[in-house]
Coordinates of C-alpha atoms and ligand atoms in Angstrom, one line a residue:
M18 CA 39.5 105.0 27.3
F19 CA 40.9 108.1 28.8
T20 CA 38.2 110.8 28.3
E21 CA 38.8 114.6 27.9
E22 CA 37.1 114.9 31.2
D23 CA 39.6 112.5 32.8
N24 CA 42.4 114.5 31.2
E25 CA 41.0 117.7 32.6
A26 CA 40.8 116.1 36.1
L27 CA 44.5 114.7 35.8
T28 CA 46.1 118.0 34.7
R29 CA 44.3 121.0 36.3
V30 CA 46.1 122.0 39.5
G31 CA 44.6 125.4 40.5
P32 CA 42.6 126.1 43.6
G33 CA 39.4 124.1 43.7
T34 CA 40.3 121.6 41.1
L35 CA 40.5 117.8 41.7
M36 CA 44.2 117.4 41.3
G37 CA 44.9 120.9 42.9
D38 CA 43.1 119.7 46.0
L39 CA 45.1 116.6 46.2
M40 CA 48.4 118.3 45.7
R41 CA 47.5 120.7 48.6
R42 CA 47.7 117.7 50.9
Y43 CA 51.4 117.4 50.2
W44 CA 54.6 119.4 50.9
M45 CA 56.1 120.5 47.5
P46 CA 59.7 121.5 46.6
F47 CA 59.8 124.6 44.6
L48 CA 62.9 126.7 45.1
L49 CA 66.8 125.9 45.5
P50 CA 68.1 127.3 48.8
E51 CA 70.5 129.6 46.8
E52 CA 67.5 131.4 45.4
L53 CA 67.0 132.9 49.0
P54 CA 70.7 132.8 50.0
A55 CA 70.7 135.2 53.1
P56 CA 68.7 137.3 55.4
D57 CA 67.0 140.2 53.9
C58 CA 68.0 139.1 50.4
P59 CA 65.8 140.0 47.5
P60 CA 62.3 138.4 47.5
V61 CA 61.6 135.8 44.8
R62 CA 58.4 135.7 42.6
V63 CA 56.8 132.2 43.1
R64 CA 54.0 130.7 41.1
L65 CA 52.7 127.3 42.6
L66 CA 49.6 125.2 41.7
G67 CA 48.4 128.3 39.8
E68 CA 48.8 130.7 42.8
D69 CA 51.0 133.9 42.6
L70 CA 53.1 134.2 45.7
V71 CA 56.3 135.8 46.9
A72 CA 59.1 134.2 49.0
F73 CA 61.5 135.8 51.2
R74 CA 64.1 135.3 53.9
D75 CA 63.7 137.6 56.9
T76 CA 66.3 139.4 59.0
N77 CA 66.5 136.3 61.3
G78 CA 66.8 133.8 58.4
R79 CA 63.2 132.6 58.7
L80 CA 61.4 131.9 55.4
G81 CA 58.0 133.4 54.4
L82 CA 55.7 132.6 51.5
L83 CA 53.1 135.2 51.0
D84 CA 50.3 136.2 48.5
R85 CA 52.2 138.0 45.6
Y86 CA 49.8 141.0 45.9
C87 CA 49.5 143.5 48.7
P88 CA 46.0 143.3 50.2
H89 CA 45.7 147.1 50.2
R90 CA 45.6 147.9 46.6
R91 CA 47.2 144.8 45.0
V92 CA 50.7 146.0 44.3
D93 CA 53.3 143.2 43.4
L94 CA 55.3 142.4 46.6
F95 CA 58.2 141.3 44.5
F96 CA 59.1 145.0 44.6
G97 CA 58.8 145.0 48.3
R98 CA 61.7 146.0 50.7
N99 CA 62.8 143.3 52.7
E100 CA 63.8 144.8 56.1
E101 CA 63.6 144.3 59.9
C102 CA 61.9 141.0 59.9
G103 CA 59.2 141.8 57.3
L104 CA 58.4 142.6 53.7
R105 CA 57.3 146.2 53.2
C106 CA 55.1 147.1 50.2
V107 CA 56.7 150.0 48.5
Y108 CA 53.4 151.7 47.5
H109 CA 52.1 152.8 51.0
G110 CA 54.4 150.8 53.2
W111 CA 52.2 148.1 54.6
K112 CA 54.6 145.5 56.2
F113 CA 54.1 141.9 56.7
D114 CA 56.0 139.2 58.6
V115 CA 56.6 135.7 57.6
D116 CA 53.3 134.5 59.1
G117 CA 51.4 137.1 57.2
A118 CA 50.7 139.5 60.1
V119 CA 50.6 143.2 59.7
M120 CA 53.7 144.9 61.3
D121 CA 53.2 148.5 60.1
M122 CA 50.8 150.6 58.1
P123 CA 52.6 154.0 58.0
A124 CA 49.8 155.6 55.9
E125 CA 47.0 154.7 58.3
P126 CA 46.2 156.3 61.8
I127 CA 48.2 154.8 64.6
N128 CA 45.0 153.3 66.2
S129 CA 43.5 152.0 62.8
P130 CA 41.6 148.8 63.3
L131 CA 42.9 147.5 60.1
R132 CA 46.2 146.8 61.7
S133 CA 44.7 143.8 63.6
E134 CA 42.1 142.9 61.1
V135 CA 44.2 142.6 57.9
K136 CA 46.3 139.6 57.4
I137 CA 48.0 138.5 54.1
K138 CA 47.7 134.9 52.9
S139 CA 50.7 133.0 54.0
Y140 CA 51.8 129.4 53.7
P141 CA 54.1 127.2 55.7
I142 CA 57.6 127.0 54.1
V143 CA 60.7 125.0 55.2
E144 CA 64.2 124.2 54.0
W145 CA 64.9 120.5 53.9
G146 CA 67.0 118.1 51.8
G147 CA 68.7 120.7 49.6
L148 CA 65.4 122.3 48.6
I149 CA 62.8 124.8 49.9
W150 CA 59.2 123.4 50.3
A151 CA 55.9 124.8 50.7
Y152 CA 52.4 123.4 52.0
L153 CA 49.5 125.0 50.4
G154 CA 46.7 123.1 51.9
D155 CA 44.5 123.0 55.1
R156 CA 46.9 123.0 58.0
A157 CA 44.8 120.4 59.9
H158 CA 46.1 117.8 57.2
M159 CA 49.7 119.1 57.1
P160 CA 52.2 116.2 57.2
P161 CA 54.7 116.9 60.0
K162 CA 57.6 117.3 57.5
P163 CA 58.4 116.7 53.8
P164 CA 58.5 113.3 52.5
E165 CA 61.8 111.5 53.4
L166 CA 63.1 110.8 50.0
E167 CA 66.5 109.5 50.1
W168 CA 68.2 112.4 48.2
G169 CA 66.9 114.7 51.1
L170 CA 68.4 112.4 53.7
V171 CA 71.9 112.1 52.5
P172 CA 74.6 114.5 53.3
P173 CA 75.0 117.6 50.9
S174 CA 78.2 116.1 49.5
H175 CA 76.4 113.0 48.5
R176 CA 73.7 114.8 46.2
H177 CA 73.3 117.1 43.3
I178 CA 70.1 118.8 42.4
G179 CA 69.4 120.6 39.0
K180 CA 66.3 122.7 38.3
R181 CA 64.8 123.6 34.9
L182 CA 61.5 125.1 33.8
Q183 CA 59.4 122.9 31.6
E184 CA 56.5 124.4 29.6
N185 CA 54.1 121.5 30.1
N186 CA 51.8 120.0 32.7
F187 CA 53.4 118.0 35.5
A188 CA 51.8 114.8 34.5
Q189 CA 53.7 114.7 31.2
G190 CA 56.9 114.9 33.2
V191 CA 55.9 112.1 35.6
E192 CA 54.8 109.9 32.6
G193 CA 58.3 110.4 31.2
G194 CA 60.0 109.6 34.5
I195 CA 58.1 106.1 34.7
D196 CA 58.4 105.3 31.1
S197 CA 61.2 102.7 31.1
S198 CA 60.7 101.7 27.4
H199 CA 61.8 105.1 26.1
V200 CA 65.1 104.8 27.8
G201 CA 66.7 102.5 25.2
I202 CA 65.3 104.4 22.2
L203 CA 64.9 108.2 22.9
H204 CA 68.3 108.3 24.8
S205 CA 70.1 105.8 22.7
L206 CA 73.4 106.5 21.0
L207 CA 74.6 105.4 17.7
D208 CA 78.1 104.1 16.6
P209 CA 78.7 106.2 13.5
A210 CA 80.1 103.0 11.8
K211 CA 76.7 101.4 12.4
A212 CA 74.4 104.3 11.6
A213 CA 73.3 103.0 8.3
L214 CA 72.3 99.6 9.7
P215 CA 68.6 98.8 10.4
F216 CA 67.1 100.0 13.8
R217 CA 67.6 96.8 15.9
E218 CA 71.2 96.2 14.8
R219 CA 72.4 99.8 15.3
Q220 CA 71.0 100.5 18.7
Q221 CA 73.4 101.1 21.4
A222 CA 72.4 101.8 25.1
I223 CA 73.1 105.2 26.6
D224 CA 75.0 103.3 29.3
P225 CA 77.3 100.6 27.9
K226 CA 77.1 98.8 31.2
V227 CA 73.4 98.2 30.7
K228 CA 73.5 96.6 27.2
Y229 CA 70.0 95.1 27.8
L230 CA 68.5 98.4 27.2
A231 CA 69.5 98.1 23.5
S232 CA 69.3 94.5 23.1
D233 CA 65.7 94.3 24.3
T234 CA 63.8 97.4 23.4
A235 CA 60.2 95.9 24.3
P236 CA 60.2 95.4 28.0
R237 CA 57.4 93.8 29.8
F238 CA 55.9 95.9 32.5
F239 CA 54.8 94.8 36.0
V240 CA 53.1 97.4 38.1
R241 CA 52.5 97.0 41.8
P242 CA 50.6 99.3 44.2
T243 CA 52.4 100.6 47.4
D244 CA 51.8 102.8 50.2
Y245 CA 53.7 105.7 48.6
G246 CA 52.4 105.1 45.0
L247 CA 53.7 102.5 42.5
R248 CA 56.6 100.2 42.1
I249 CA 57.2 99.5 38.4
G250 CA 59.2 96.4 37.2
A251 CA 60.2 96.6 33.5
R252 CA 61.7 93.2 32.5
R253 CA 64.1 92.6 29.7
V254 CA 65.7 89.4 28.7
A255 CA 69.3 89.2 29.8
S256 CA 70.2 85.7 29.0
D257 CA 68.4 82.2 28.6
S258 CA 68.0 81.9 32.3
E259 CA 68.0 85.6 33.5
Y260 CA 66.0 88.8 33.2
Y261 CA 67.2 92.2 33.6
W262 CA 64.8 94.3 35.8
R263 CA 64.5 98.1 36.0
V264 CA 62.6 98.9 39.0
T265 CA 61.2 102.4 38.9
Q266 CA 59.4 104.2 41.7
F267 CA 56.4 106.6 41.4
L268 CA 55.8 108.4 44.7
A269 CA 52.7 110.5 45.0
P270 CA 52.0 113.0 44.0
F271 CA 54.9 113.8 41.5
Y272 CA 58.2 112.0 42.3
T273 CA 60.0 109.6 40.2
M274 CA 63.1 107.4 40.5
I275 CA 65.0 105.8 37.5
A276 CA 66.8 102.6 38.0
R277 CA 70.1 102.5 39.5
R278 CA 72.7 101.2 37.2
D279 CA 74.7 99.1 39.7
E280 CA 75.0 98.7 43.5
T281 CA 77.5 101.4 44.0
G282 CA 76.7 104.2 41.5
P283 CA 74.5 107.2 42.0
I284 CA 70.7 107.0 41.8
A285 CA 68.7 109.5 39.9
G286 CA 65.3 110.8 40.4
H287 CA 62.9 113.8 39.6
A288 CA 60.3 116.0 41.3
W289 CA 57.8 117.4 38.8
T290 CA 56.4 120.4 40.9
P291 CA 53.4 122.0 39.1
I292 CA 53.7 125.7 38.6
D293 CA 50.3 125.9 37.0
D294 CA 48.5 123.7 34.4
H295 CA 51.0 124.5 31.7
H296 CA 54.2 124.9 33.5
T297 CA 56.4 122.6 35.8
W298 CA 59.6 123.0 37.9
T299 CA 61.8 119.8 37.0
F300 CA 64.2 119.0 39.7
T301 CA 66.7 116.4 38.7
M302 CA 68.4 114.6 41.8
H303 CA 71.5 112.5 41.7
W304 CA 72.6 111.0 44.9
N305 CA 74.9 108.2 46.2
P306 CA 73.8 106.9 49.5
D307 CA 77.2 105.5 50.4
A308 CA 79.7 108.0 49.3
P309 CA 80.2 111.5 48.1
L310 CA 79.3 112.1 44.6
E311 CA 82.8 111.9 43.2
D312 CA 82.4 113.6 40.0
I313 CA 79.8 116.4 40.3
G314 CA 81.2 117.8 37.1
A315 CA 80.0 114.7 35.2
V316 CA 76.6 114.8 37.0
D317 CA 76.4 118.6 36.2
S318 CA 77.4 118.2 32.6
A319 CA 75.1 119.0 29.6
A320 CA 74.9 115.4 29.0
V321 CA 72.8 114.9 32.1
N322 CA 71.6 118.3 33.5
V323 CA 70.1 121.0 31.2
P324 CA 72.0 124.2 30.9
V325 CA 69.7 127.0 31.9
Y326 CA 69.8 130.8 32.0
N327 CA 71.0 132.0 35.3
D328 CA 68.5 134.9 35.5
G329 CA 66.1 133.1 38.0
S330 CA 64.0 131.8 35.1
Y331 CA 65.7 128.3 35.0
R332 CA 64.6 128.3 31.3
P333 CA 66.9 126.0 29.2
I334 CA 69.3 127.9 26.9
N335 CA 68.3 125.4 24.2
N336 CA 64.6 125.3 24.1
R337 CA 61.4 125.1 22.0
S338 CA 62.3 128.5 20.2
N339 CA 65.4 127.0 18.5
N340 CA 64.1 123.2 18.4
Y341 CA 66.3 122.5 21.3
G342 CA 69.5 122.9 19.2
I343 CA 68.8 119.8 17.3
D344 CA 71.8 118.9 15.1
R345 CA 70.6 116.6 12.2
D346 CA 74.2 115.4 11.6
V347 CA 74.5 114.2 15.1
Q348 CA 71.1 112.7 14.8
R349 CA 72.1 110.9 11.6
L350 CA 75.5 109.6 12.9
S351 CA 75.5 109.4 16.7
S352 CA 72.4 109.8 18.7
S353 CA 68.7 109.1 18.2
T354 CA 67.7 112.8 18.6
G355 CA 70.5 115.0 17.7
I356 CA 69.5 116.9 20.9
Q357 CA 72.3 117.2 23.5
G358 CA 71.7 115.6 26.9
I359 CA 69.2 113.2 28.5
G360 CA 67.3 116.0 30.3
L361 CA 66.8 118.1 27.3
Q362 CA 65.8 115.2 25.1
D363 CA 63.0 114.6 27.7
S364 CA 62.1 118.2 27.8
A365 CA 61.9 118.4 24.1
I366 CA 59.5 115.5 23.6
Q367 CA 57.4 116.5 26.7
E368 CA 57.0 120.1 25.8
T369 CA 56.2 119.6 22.1
M370 CA 53.4 117.3 22.7
G371 CA 51.7 120.6 23.8
P372 CA 51.4 121.9 27.3
I373 CA 48.6 119.5 28.0
V374 CA 48.7 116.4 25.8
D375 CA 45.3 115.3 24.6
R376 CA 45.2 111.8 26.2
S377 CA 41.8 111.0 24.7
R378 CA 43.7 110.8 21.3
E379 CA 46.4 108.5 22.2
I380 CA 47.0 104.9 21.1
L381 CA 48.5 103.0 24.1
G382 CA 50.5 99.9 24.0
S383 CA 51.6 97.3 26.5
G384 CA 54.8 99.3 27.1
D385 CA 52.5 102.0 28.6
A386 CA 51.2 99.9 31.5
A387 CA 52.9 102.2 34.1
I388 CA 51.5 105.3 32.5
V389 CA 47.9 103.8 32.8
A390 CA 48.6 102.8 36.4
F391 CA 49.8 106.2 37.3
R392 CA 46.7 107.9 35.7
K393 CA 44.3 105.5 37.4
L394 CA 46.0 106.0 40.8
M395 CA 46.1 109.8 40.7
L396 CA 42.4 110.1 39.5
A397 CA 41.3 107.5 42.1
Q398 CA 43.2 109.5 44.8
A399 CA 41.7 112.8 43.9
R400 CA 38.2 111.5 43.4
H401 CA 38.3 109.7 46.8
L402 CA 39.5 112.9 48.4
R403 CA 36.8 114.9 46.9
E404 CA 34.1 112.5 48.0
T405 CA 35.2 111.7 51.4
G406 CA 37.7 114.4 52.6
E407 CA 40.3 111.7 53.2
L408 CA 43.5 110.7 51.3
P409 CA 43.7 106.9 50.5
L410 CA 47.4 106.8 50.6
P411 CA 48.8 107.2 54.1
N412 CA 51.1 110.3 53.1
Q413 CA 53.7 109.6 55.7
P414 CA 57.1 111.1 55.4
E415 CA 58.9 107.8 56.2
L416 CA 57.1 105.7 53.6
Y417 CA 59.2 107.6 51.0
R418 CA 62.3 105.8 52.1
V419 CA 62.7 103.6 49.0
R420 CA 65.2 103.2 46.1
S421 CA 65.0 102.3 42.5
V422 CA 67.2 99.5 41.2
G423 CA 68.4 97.8 38.1
I424 CA 69.2 94.1 38.7
V425 CA 69.6 90.9 36.9
L426 CA 67.6 88.0 38.4
P427 CA 67.1 84.4 37.5
K428 CA 63.9 83.8 35.7
G429 CA 61.2 82.7 38.0
V430 CA 62.3 85.1 40.8
D431 CA 59.6 87.9 41.5
F432 CA 61.2 91.3 41.1
E433 CA 59.9 92.5 44.3
E434 CA 61.4 89.7 46.2
G435 CA 64.6 89.6 44.3
A436 CA 65.2 93.4 44.5
K437 CA 63.8 93.8 48.0
A438 CA 67.1 94.4 49.9
R439 CA 68.3 96.8 47.3
M440 CA 65.1 98.9 47.4
Q441 CA 65.4 99.6 51.1
V442 CA 66.8 102.8 52.4
A443 CA 68.7 102.3 55.7
Ligands
FES508 S1 49.3 148.8 47.7 FE1 50.6 147.9 49.2 S2 50.6 149.3 50.8 FE2 49.2 150.2 49.4
FE2_509 FE1 64.0 110.0 29.5

């Protein structure tokens, strides 16, 4: 039984909360580099783990992440002037460098002690792997670099990263990312000629190469703990002598990887970065470890990535206010949802549960084994950290070098053994 108290502990991410303290032990991606494209470009408003911040790139190209509000009289530094290696508040001109030190106080006497006494809150920030990352925790525990997820290691030509705003808690996103049993249902397509047939006869997999998604809609789950989180095997019947396994990864605290279709195609995964309790940055990654992504257009299409406003909000153009553009004719004839695109289908169901789903009111089935394991793992981590000051998982960047796979194996072969070689990142 997942209590209301558990739900609170799992989902609250602000300063001083159980999960917030856990997240503050990890580097977190939150901006695309194009949001801070050049030295002295306009600063960007940031909200991360419930904290209001401002990010900027200084004259020398260095990145800074400061408290949003000027320590003088609390003016929003988004309006600041980004000039000569610092961000200057427009009200009385206090100016701060990327480390939060005061560079100038033009409205104070030249020998004012405030110049050396005042500092604005600042956090470490780096650009790596096609994203900009921040570390909001105690620096004594800061990992040396962001986690070495494979999409960050491959050359830029081999990856594509999309970003969208989701108006729901991060855990709802993670739970969607490791929920293999919805793939053959929520994301399924229909053949209009079969649309009137009973459910099991009309189902068609989103990917025709993976027909098992439609032929076996009730996978059995096998969840194994790892040094980075969870390895989740979803087993479907492929033939009398074989199973089709989708091995999904959950990497703490909020990364997921969905099964690769075959040995040569792109892999997909997500980061679900908590903006605050009720909002999440969803980053969708596609990468091919072996070759440039040939058809970025296909990956970037509305079928996969969600079209968003380009005003910096990353809010989907189809969103809750228009029921995600649902087309009931399409739903009747050619897709389960009538909503265009995998990403938007996921957003639609995750957001409309409410910003924080009431997990104490769910009725879980055997297909939810991975979701249960995720919740237990995260709560155990956070509670252990609170009690001992130590993280149970090692939190080392190199442990994140793993892949997801989709693989057909003879019955009797353990999925971790059978898929081992294909889960390794060189
Ligand atoms: S409020 Fe920023 S300098 Fe006065
Ligand atoms: Fe999905």
